[in-house]
Short mmCIF file of C-alpha atoms in Angstrom, two decimals:
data_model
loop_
_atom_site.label_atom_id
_atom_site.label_comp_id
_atom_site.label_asym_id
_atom_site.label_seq_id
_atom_site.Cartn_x
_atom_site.Cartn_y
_atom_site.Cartn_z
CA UNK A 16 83.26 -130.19 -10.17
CA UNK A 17 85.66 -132.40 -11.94
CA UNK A 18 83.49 -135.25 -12.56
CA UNK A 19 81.79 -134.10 -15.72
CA UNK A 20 85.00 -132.84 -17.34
CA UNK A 21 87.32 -135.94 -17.95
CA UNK A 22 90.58 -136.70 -19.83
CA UNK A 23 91.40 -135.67 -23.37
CA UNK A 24 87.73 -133.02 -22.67
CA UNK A 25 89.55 -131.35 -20.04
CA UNK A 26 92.68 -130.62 -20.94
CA UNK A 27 91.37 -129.42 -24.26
CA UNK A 28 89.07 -127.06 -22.36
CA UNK A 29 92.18 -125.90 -20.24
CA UNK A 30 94.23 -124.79 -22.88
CA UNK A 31 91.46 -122.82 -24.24
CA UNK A 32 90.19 -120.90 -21.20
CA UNK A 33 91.78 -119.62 -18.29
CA UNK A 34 90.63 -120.93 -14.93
CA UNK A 35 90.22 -120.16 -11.42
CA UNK A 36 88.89 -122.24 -8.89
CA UNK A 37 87.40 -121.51 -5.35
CA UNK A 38 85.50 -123.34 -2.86
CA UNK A 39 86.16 -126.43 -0.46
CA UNK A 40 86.91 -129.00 -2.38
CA UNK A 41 89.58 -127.38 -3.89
CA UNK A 42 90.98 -125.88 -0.23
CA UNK A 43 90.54 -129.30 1.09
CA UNK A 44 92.67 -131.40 -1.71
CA UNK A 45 95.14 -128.88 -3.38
CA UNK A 46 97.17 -132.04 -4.68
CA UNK A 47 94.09 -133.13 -6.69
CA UNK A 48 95.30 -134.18 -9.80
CA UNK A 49 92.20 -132.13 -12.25
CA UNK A 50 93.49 -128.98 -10.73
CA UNK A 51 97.18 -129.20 -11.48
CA UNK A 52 98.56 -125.94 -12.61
CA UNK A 53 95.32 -124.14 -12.16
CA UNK A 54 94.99 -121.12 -10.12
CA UNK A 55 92.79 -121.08 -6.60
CA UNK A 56 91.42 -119.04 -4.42
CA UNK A 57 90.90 -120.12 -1.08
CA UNK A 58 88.07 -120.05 1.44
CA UNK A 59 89.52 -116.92 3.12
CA UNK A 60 90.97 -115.31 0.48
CA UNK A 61 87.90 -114.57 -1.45
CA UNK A 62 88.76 -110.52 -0.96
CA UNK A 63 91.58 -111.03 -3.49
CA UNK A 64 89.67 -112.56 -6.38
CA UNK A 65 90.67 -109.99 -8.70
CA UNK A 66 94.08 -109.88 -8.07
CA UNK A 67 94.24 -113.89 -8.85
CA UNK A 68 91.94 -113.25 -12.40
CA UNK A 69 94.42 -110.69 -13.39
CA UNK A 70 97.63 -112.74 -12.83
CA UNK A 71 96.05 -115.89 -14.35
CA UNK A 72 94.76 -113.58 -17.75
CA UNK A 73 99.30 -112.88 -17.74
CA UNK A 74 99.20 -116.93 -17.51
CA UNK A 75 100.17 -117.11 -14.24
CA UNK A 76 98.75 -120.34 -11.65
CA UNK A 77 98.58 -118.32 -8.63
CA UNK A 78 97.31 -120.05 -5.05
CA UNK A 79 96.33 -118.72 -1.89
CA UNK A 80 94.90 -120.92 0.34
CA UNK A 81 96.23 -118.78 3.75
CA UNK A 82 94.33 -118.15 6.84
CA UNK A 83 93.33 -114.49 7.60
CA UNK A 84 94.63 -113.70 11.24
CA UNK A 85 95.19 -110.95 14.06
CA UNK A 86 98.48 -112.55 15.32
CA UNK A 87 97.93 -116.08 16.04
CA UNK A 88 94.53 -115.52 16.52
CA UNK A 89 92.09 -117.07 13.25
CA UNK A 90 89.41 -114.43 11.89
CA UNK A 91 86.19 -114.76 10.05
CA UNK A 92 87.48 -114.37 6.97
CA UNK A 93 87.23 -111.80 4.35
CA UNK A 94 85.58 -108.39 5.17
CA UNK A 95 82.27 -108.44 5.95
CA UNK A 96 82.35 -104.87 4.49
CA UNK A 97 83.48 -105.86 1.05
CA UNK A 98 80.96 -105.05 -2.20
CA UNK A 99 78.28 -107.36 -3.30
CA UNK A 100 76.10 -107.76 -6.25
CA UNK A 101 73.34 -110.01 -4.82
CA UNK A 102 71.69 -113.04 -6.58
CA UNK A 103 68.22 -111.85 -5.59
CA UNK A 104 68.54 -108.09 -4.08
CA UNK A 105 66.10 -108.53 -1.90
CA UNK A 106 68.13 -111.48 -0.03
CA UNK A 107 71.59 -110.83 1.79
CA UNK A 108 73.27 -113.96 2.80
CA UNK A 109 75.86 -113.27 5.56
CA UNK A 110 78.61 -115.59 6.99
CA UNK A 111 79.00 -115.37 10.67
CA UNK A 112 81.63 -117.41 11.25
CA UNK A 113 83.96 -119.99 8.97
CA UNK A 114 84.72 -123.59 10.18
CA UNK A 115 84.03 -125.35 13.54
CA UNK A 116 84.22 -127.24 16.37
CA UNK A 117 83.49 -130.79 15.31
CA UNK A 118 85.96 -133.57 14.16
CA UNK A 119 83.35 -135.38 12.34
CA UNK A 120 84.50 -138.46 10.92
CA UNK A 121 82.83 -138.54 7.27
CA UNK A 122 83.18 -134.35 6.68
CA UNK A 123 86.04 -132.69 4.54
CA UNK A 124 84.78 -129.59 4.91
CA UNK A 125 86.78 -129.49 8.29
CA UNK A 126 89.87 -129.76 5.77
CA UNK A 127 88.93 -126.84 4.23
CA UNK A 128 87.47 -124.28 6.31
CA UNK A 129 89.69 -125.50 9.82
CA UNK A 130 88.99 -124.14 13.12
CA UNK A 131 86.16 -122.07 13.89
CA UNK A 132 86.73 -118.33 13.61
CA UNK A 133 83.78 -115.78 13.87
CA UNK A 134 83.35 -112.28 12.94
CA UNK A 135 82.34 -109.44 15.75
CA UNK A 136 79.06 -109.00 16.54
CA UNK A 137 79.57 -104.76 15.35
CA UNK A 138 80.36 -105.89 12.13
CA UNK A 139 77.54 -108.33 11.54
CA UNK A 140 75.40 -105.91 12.81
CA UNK A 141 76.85 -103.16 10.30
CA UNK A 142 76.33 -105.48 7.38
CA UNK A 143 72.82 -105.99 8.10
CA UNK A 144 72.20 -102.45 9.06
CA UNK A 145 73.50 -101.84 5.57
CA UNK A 146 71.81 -104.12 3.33
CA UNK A 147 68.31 -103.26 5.26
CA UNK A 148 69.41 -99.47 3.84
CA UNK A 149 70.09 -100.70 0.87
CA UNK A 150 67.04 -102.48 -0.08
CA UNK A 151 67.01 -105.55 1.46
CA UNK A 152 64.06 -107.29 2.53
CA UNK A 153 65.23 -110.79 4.07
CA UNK A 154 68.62 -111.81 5.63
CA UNK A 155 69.96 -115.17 6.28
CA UNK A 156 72.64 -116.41 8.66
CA UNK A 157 74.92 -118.57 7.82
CA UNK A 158 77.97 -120.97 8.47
CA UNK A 159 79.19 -124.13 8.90
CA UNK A 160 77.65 -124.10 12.14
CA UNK A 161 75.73 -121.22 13.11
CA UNK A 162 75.13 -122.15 16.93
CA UNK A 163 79.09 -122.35 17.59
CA UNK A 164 79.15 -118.62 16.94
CA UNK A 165 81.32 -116.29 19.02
CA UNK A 166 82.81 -119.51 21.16
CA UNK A 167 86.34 -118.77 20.30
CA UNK A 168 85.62 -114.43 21.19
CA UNK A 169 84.02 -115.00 24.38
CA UNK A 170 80.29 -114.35 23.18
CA UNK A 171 77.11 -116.62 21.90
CA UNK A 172 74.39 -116.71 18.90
CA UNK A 173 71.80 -115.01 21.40
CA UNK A 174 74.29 -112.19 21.94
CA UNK A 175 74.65 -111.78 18.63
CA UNK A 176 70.96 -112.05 17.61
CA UNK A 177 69.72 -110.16 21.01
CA UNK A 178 71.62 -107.21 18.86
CA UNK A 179 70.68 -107.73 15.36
CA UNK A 180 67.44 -108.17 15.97
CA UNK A 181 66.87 -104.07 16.75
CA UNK A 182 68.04 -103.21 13.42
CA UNK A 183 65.69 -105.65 11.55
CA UNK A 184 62.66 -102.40 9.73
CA UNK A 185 59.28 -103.50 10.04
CA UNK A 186 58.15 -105.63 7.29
CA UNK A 187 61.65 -107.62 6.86
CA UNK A 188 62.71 -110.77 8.19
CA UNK A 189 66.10 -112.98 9.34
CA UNK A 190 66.47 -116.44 8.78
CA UNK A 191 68.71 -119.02 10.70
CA UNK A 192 71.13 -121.23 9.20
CA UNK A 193 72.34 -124.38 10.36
CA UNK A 194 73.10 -125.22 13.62
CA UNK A 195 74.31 -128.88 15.25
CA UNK A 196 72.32 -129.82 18.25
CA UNK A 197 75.82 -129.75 21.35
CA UNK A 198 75.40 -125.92 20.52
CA UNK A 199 72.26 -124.69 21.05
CA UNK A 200 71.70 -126.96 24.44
CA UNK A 201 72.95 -124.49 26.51
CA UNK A 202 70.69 -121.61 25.31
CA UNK A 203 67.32 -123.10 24.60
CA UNK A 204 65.66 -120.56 26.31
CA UNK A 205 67.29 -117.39 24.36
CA UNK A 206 66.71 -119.63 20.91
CA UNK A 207 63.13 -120.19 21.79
CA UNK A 208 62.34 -116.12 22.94
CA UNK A 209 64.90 -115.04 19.44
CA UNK A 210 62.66 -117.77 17.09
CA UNK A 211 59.38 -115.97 18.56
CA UNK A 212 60.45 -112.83 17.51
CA UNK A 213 58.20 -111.40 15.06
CA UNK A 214 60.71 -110.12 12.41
CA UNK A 215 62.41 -113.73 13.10
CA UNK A 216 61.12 -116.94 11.23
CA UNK A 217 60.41 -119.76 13.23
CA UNK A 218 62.79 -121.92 11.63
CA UNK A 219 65.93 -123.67 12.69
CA UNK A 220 67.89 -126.47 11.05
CA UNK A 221 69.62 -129.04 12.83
CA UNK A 222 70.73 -132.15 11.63
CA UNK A 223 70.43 -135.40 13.14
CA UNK A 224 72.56 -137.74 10.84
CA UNK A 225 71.45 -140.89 12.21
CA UNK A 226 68.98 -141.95 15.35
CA UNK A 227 71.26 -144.68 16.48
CA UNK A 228 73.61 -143.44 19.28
CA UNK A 229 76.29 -145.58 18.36
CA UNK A 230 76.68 -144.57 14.51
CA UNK A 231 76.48 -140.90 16.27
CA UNK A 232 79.34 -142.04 18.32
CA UNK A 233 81.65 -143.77 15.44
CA UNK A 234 80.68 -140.30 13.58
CA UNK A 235 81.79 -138.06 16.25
CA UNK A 236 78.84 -136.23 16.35
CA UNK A 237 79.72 -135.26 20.25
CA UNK A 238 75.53 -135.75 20.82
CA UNK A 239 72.65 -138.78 21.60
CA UNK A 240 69.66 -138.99 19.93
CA UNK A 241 67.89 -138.35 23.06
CA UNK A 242 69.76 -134.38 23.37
CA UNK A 243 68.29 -133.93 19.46
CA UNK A 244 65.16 -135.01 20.46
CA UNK A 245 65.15 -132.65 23.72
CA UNK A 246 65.82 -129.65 20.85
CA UNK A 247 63.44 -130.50 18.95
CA UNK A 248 60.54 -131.07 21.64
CA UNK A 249 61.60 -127.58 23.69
CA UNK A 250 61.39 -125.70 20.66
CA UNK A 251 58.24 -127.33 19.32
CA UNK A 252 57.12 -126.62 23.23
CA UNK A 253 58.27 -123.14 23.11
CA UNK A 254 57.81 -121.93 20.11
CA UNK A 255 54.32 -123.27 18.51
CA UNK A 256 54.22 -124.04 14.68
CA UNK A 257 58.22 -123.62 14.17
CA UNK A 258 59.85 -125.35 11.44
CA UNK A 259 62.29 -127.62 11.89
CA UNK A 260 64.65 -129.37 9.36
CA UNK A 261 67.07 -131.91 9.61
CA UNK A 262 69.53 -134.12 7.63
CA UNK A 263 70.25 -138.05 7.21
CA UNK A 264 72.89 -139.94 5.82
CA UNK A 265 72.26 -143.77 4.66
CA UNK A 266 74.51 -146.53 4.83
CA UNK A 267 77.47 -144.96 6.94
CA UNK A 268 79.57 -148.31 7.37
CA UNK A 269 78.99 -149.07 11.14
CA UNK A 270 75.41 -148.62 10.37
CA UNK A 271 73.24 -152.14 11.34
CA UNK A 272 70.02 -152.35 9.90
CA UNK A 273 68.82 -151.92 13.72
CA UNK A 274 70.27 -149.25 13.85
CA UNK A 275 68.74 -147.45 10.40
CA UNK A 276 65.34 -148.72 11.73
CA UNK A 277 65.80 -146.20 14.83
CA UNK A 278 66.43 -143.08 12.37
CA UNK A 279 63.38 -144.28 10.56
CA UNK A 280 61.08 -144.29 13.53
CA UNK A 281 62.57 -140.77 14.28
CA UNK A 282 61.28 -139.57 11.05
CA UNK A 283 57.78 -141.28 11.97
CA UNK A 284 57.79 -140.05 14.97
CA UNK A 285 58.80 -135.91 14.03
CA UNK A 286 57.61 -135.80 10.33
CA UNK A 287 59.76 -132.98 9.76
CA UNK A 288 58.45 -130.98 7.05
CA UNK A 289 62.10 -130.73 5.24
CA UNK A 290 64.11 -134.16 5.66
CA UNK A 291 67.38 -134.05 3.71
CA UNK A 292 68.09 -137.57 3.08
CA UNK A 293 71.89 -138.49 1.64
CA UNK A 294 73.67 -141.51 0.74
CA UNK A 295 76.93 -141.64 2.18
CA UNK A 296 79.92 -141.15 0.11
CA UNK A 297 83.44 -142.00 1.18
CA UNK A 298 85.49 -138.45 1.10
CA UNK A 299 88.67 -138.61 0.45
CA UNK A 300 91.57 -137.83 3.47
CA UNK A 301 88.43 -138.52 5.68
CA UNK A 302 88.37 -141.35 8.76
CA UNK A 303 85.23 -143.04 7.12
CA UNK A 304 86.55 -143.13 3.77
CA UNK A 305 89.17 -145.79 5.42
CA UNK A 306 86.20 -147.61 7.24
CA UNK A 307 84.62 -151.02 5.52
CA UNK A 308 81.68 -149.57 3.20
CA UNK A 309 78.16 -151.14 3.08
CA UNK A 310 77.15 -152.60 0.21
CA UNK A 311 75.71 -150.01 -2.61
CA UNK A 312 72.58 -151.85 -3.17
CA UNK A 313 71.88 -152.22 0.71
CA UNK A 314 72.21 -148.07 1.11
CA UNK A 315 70.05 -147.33 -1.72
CA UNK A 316 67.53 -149.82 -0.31
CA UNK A 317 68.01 -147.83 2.66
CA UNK A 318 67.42 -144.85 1.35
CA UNK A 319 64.89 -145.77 -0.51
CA UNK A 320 62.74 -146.94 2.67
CA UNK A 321 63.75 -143.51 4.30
CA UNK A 322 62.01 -141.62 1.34
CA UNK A 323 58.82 -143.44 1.16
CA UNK A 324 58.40 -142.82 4.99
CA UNK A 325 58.75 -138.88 4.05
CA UNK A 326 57.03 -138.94 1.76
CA UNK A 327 53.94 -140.29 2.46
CA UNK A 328 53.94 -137.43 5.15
CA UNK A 329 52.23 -134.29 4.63
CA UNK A 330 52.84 -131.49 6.73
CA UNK A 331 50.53 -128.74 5.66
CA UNK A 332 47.61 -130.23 5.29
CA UNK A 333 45.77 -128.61 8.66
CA UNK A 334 46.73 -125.03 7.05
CA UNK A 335 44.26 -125.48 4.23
CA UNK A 336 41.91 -122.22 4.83
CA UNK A 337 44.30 -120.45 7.14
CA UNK A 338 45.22 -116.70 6.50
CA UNK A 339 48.57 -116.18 6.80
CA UNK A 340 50.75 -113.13 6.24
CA UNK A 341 54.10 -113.31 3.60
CA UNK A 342 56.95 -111.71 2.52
CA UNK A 343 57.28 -112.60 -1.33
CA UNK A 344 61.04 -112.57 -2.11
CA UNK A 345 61.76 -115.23 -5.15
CA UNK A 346 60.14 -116.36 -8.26
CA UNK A 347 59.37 -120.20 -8.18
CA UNK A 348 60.91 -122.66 -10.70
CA UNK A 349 57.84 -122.89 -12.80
CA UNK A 350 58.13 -119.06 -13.60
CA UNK A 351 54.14 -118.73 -13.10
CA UNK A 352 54.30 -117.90 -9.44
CA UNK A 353 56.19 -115.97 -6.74
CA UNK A 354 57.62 -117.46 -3.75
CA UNK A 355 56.50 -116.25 -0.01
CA UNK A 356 57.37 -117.11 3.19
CA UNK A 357 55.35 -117.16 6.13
CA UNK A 358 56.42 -116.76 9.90
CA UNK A 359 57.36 -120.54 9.72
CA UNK A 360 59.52 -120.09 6.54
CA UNK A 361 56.57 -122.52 4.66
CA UNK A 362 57.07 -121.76 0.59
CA UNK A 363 53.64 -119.79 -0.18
CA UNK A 364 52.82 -119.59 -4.02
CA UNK A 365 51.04 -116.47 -4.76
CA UNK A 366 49.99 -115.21 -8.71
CA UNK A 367 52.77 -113.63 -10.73
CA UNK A 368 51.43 -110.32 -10.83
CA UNK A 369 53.23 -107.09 -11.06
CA UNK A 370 53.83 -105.42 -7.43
CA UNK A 371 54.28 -108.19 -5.13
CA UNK A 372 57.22 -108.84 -5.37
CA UNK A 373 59.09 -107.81 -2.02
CA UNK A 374 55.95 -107.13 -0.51
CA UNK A 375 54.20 -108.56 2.31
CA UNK A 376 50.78 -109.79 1.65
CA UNK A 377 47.95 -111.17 3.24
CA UNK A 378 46.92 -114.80 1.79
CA UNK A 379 44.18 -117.34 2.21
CA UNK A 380 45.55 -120.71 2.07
CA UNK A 381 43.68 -122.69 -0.96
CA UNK A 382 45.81 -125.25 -1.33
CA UNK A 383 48.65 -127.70 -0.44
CA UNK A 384 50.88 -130.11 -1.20
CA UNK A 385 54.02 -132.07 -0.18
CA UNK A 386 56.61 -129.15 -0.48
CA UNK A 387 54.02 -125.52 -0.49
CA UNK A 388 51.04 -124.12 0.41
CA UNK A 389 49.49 -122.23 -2.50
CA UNK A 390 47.95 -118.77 -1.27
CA UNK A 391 44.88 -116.14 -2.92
CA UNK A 392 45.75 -112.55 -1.72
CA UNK A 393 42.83 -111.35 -0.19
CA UNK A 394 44.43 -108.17 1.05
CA UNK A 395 48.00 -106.43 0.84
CA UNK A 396 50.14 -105.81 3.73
CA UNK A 397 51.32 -102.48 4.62
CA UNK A 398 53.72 -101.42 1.64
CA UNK A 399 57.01 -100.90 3.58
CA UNK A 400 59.40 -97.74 2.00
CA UNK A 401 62.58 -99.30 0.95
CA UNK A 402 65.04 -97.14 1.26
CA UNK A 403 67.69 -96.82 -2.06
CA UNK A 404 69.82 -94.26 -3.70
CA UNK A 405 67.08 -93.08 -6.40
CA UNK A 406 64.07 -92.43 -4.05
CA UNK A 407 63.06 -90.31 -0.99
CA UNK A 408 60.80 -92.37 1.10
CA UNK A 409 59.70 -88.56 2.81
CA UNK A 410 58.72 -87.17 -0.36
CA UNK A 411 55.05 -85.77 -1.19
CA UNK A 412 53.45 -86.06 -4.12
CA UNK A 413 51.26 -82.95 -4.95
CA UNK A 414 48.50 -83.28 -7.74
CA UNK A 415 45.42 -80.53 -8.59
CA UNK A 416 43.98 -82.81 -9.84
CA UNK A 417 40.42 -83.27 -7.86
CA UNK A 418 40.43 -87.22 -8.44
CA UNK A 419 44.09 -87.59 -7.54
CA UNK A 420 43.42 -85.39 -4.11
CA UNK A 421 40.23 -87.33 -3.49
CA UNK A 422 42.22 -90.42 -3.63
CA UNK A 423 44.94 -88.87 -1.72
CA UNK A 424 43.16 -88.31 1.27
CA UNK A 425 41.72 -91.46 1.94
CA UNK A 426 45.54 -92.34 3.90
CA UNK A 427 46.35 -90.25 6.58
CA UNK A 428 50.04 -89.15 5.12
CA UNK A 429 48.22 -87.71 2.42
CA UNK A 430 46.01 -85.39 4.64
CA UNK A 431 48.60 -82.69 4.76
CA UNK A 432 49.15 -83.02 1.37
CA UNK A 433 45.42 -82.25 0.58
CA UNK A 434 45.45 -79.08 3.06
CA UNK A 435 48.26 -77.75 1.61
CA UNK A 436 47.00 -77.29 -1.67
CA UNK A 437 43.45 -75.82 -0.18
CA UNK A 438 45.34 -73.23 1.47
CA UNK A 439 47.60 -72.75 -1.33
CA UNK A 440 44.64 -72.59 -3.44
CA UNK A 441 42.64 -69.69 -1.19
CA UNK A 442 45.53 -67.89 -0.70
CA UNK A 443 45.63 -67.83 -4.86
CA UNK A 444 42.28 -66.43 -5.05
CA UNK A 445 42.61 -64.27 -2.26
CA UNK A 446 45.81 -62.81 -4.44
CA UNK A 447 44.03 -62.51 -7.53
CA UNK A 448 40.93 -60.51 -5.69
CA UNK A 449 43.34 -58.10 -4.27
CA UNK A 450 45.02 -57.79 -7.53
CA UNK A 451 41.57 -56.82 -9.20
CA UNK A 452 40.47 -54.15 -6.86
CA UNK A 453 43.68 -52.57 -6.92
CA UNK A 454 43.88 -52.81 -10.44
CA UNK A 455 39.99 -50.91 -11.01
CA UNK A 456 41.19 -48.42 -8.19
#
């Protein structure tokens, strides 16, 4: 991020601190001139982090931007298998595969991440299996482009979530991430039956870019806006209620203003309930950085007009009253609510109170507005037992204490519980009688 760090300020800051950089942008364009002399870690090389912090603390610029590979074959990337301290522990983000297919014309990220490679299915399937173990209540799936999956190992995204979904406990979920729409045409059918799933939300995101075949073509997209719009309908079709979100980028230079008028009546016509909307931005190294750019003033316009449209649209308004079950996960921005999801990945707002939190809950829709639904718990969902290293899911908690037994008995795992300590109990008495007698004897 070198734009807010210029001149004399950054070069003071560099002599003061030591710095390591990792991501894209700096994988993409090692020659940048901000990051001269730094270290960097590459998009592959995450695993060896620690190794680069220790040489750069002996002032050291170390830089690995290598591939990991089985021969000449490209892998995934860094073990899948490596240690994590999670952001929100009740979220595990996993990578499926790095890089992709496409040769769009506008995206560096190609630069940095390069060909696609994926990761096994076992091993996805481990990490999940884990994280579920280790406390985990929601897993998302992630790349570049999650529908490519498995094309360069000779399997597919239903093949891999045909497996993953067994392991998925009762009262978690998974989450799709992004997919572009030449992927998924060939397995509608699987995504549609997968999406349905219960411990699936119905949620896919797949970006459109632009409605106007030709800008599609002069970005290499390698799709028409007619093959989006047969994704979308089929899984609208298919799977009733699901979520779907898509991006758009204003002002790419070959766009006419015919052609942004089609990728407005495309959001008229879908009112997707989450619309990215970007401006486009020249990258450098990148075929439409060398392309004649629109005017500034014509793409904001532009995007201006595309943001109006959206939001004037309001797609939860036929849920007011609904009940609705959710698995609470985050805390929203205002600090005064937690975050749910529902089976279409809507954000639910439900009171900030004390044991909700990575709980699934039963909620009455009372209100909603552009970007939530706002829920009243009218009753709790079945408390799941996470498993973790500091508590025994199977253990019984024994009280004498008539309230606590009264209570206890009211849920059927407790039953045994109560009977044991009546027959524990009459055997005590039956002791002590015995003991008596014998004793006046």
């Amino acid at each position: 991020q070198d734009r807010g760090i210029h001149g004399k300020q950054w070069y003071q800051r560099r002599v003061r601190e030591k710095v390591v950089i990792a991501g894209c942008v700096s994988q993409g364009a090692p020659e940048t001139k901000f990051i001269e002399g730094l270290s960097v870690v590459g998009v592959q090389q995450i695993d060896r982090v620690v190794e680069v912090v220790e040489e750069t603390f002996k002032g050291h610029s170390v830089r690995l931007f290598g591939q990991k590979k089985e021969g000449v074959k490209k892998l995934g990337g860094a073990s899948l298998h490596l240690p994590k301290i999670r952001k929100n522990p009740l979220i595990e983000i996993i990578a499926i595969n790095t890089g992709c297919l496409n040769q769009c014309t506008y995206c560096k990220t190609k630069h940095a991440r390069g060909e696609l490679g994926s990761y096994p299915i076992a091993d996805i399937v481990e990490r999940g299996a884990q994280s579920f173990a280790e406390g985990v209540r929601e897993v998302w799936m992630t790349s570049e482009d999650t529908g490519a999956y498995g094309r360069d190992i000779g399997v597919t995204l239903p093949d891999l979530l045909y497996e993953f979904v067994e392991i998925i406990p009762e009262g978690c979920m998974l989450r799709l991430g992004m997919t572009n729409p030449p992927y998924i045409l060939d397995y509608l059918e699987d995504m549609a039956k997968i999406l349905s799933h219960p411990r699936v939300y119905s949620f896919l995101h797949v970006p459109v870019q632009a409605a106007s075949d030709t800008v599609l073509e002069d970005m290499k997209r390698e799709y028409t806006c007619a093959e989006f719009s047969r994704v979308v309908d089929f899984l609208r079709e298919k799977v009733p209620g699901i979520t779907i979100a898509t991006d758009i980028i204003c002002g790419f230079p070959t766009e006419t203003e015919e052609d942004f008028e089609e990728t407005l009546q495309l959001i008229e016509k879908y009112k997707f309930p989450s619309l990215f909307i970007n401006q486009f931005f020249p990258r450098p190294g990148t075929p439409a950085a060398r392309m004649k750019k629109i005017p500034a003033d014509k793409v904001k316009l532009r995007t201006k007009k595309a943001s109006e449209i959206f939001q004037k649209q309001f797609p939860y308004t036929h849920k007011l009253g609904e009940v609705q079950e959710i698995l609470v996960t985050e805390i929203a921005t205002d600090n005064k609510h937690y975050v749910g999801h529902n089976k279409f990945y809507d954000q639910v707002l439900v009171p900030k109170i004390e044991g909700y939190m990575g709980r699934t809950l039963t909620v009455k829709i009372t209100d909603t507005g552009k970007h939530y639904l706002r829920g009243q718990v009218i009753e709790e969902g079945e408390i799941q037992n996470i498993p973790s290293s500091y508590s025994n899911p199977n253990q019984v908690a024994f009280s004498l204490n008539p309230y606590t037994m009264v209570q206890n008995i009211k849920s059927r795992s407790s039953v045994w519980s109560f009977l044991t300590v009546l027959v524990v109990g009459v055997m005590f008495q039956m002791l002590y009688i015995l003991y008596r007698n014998l004793r006046w004897r």
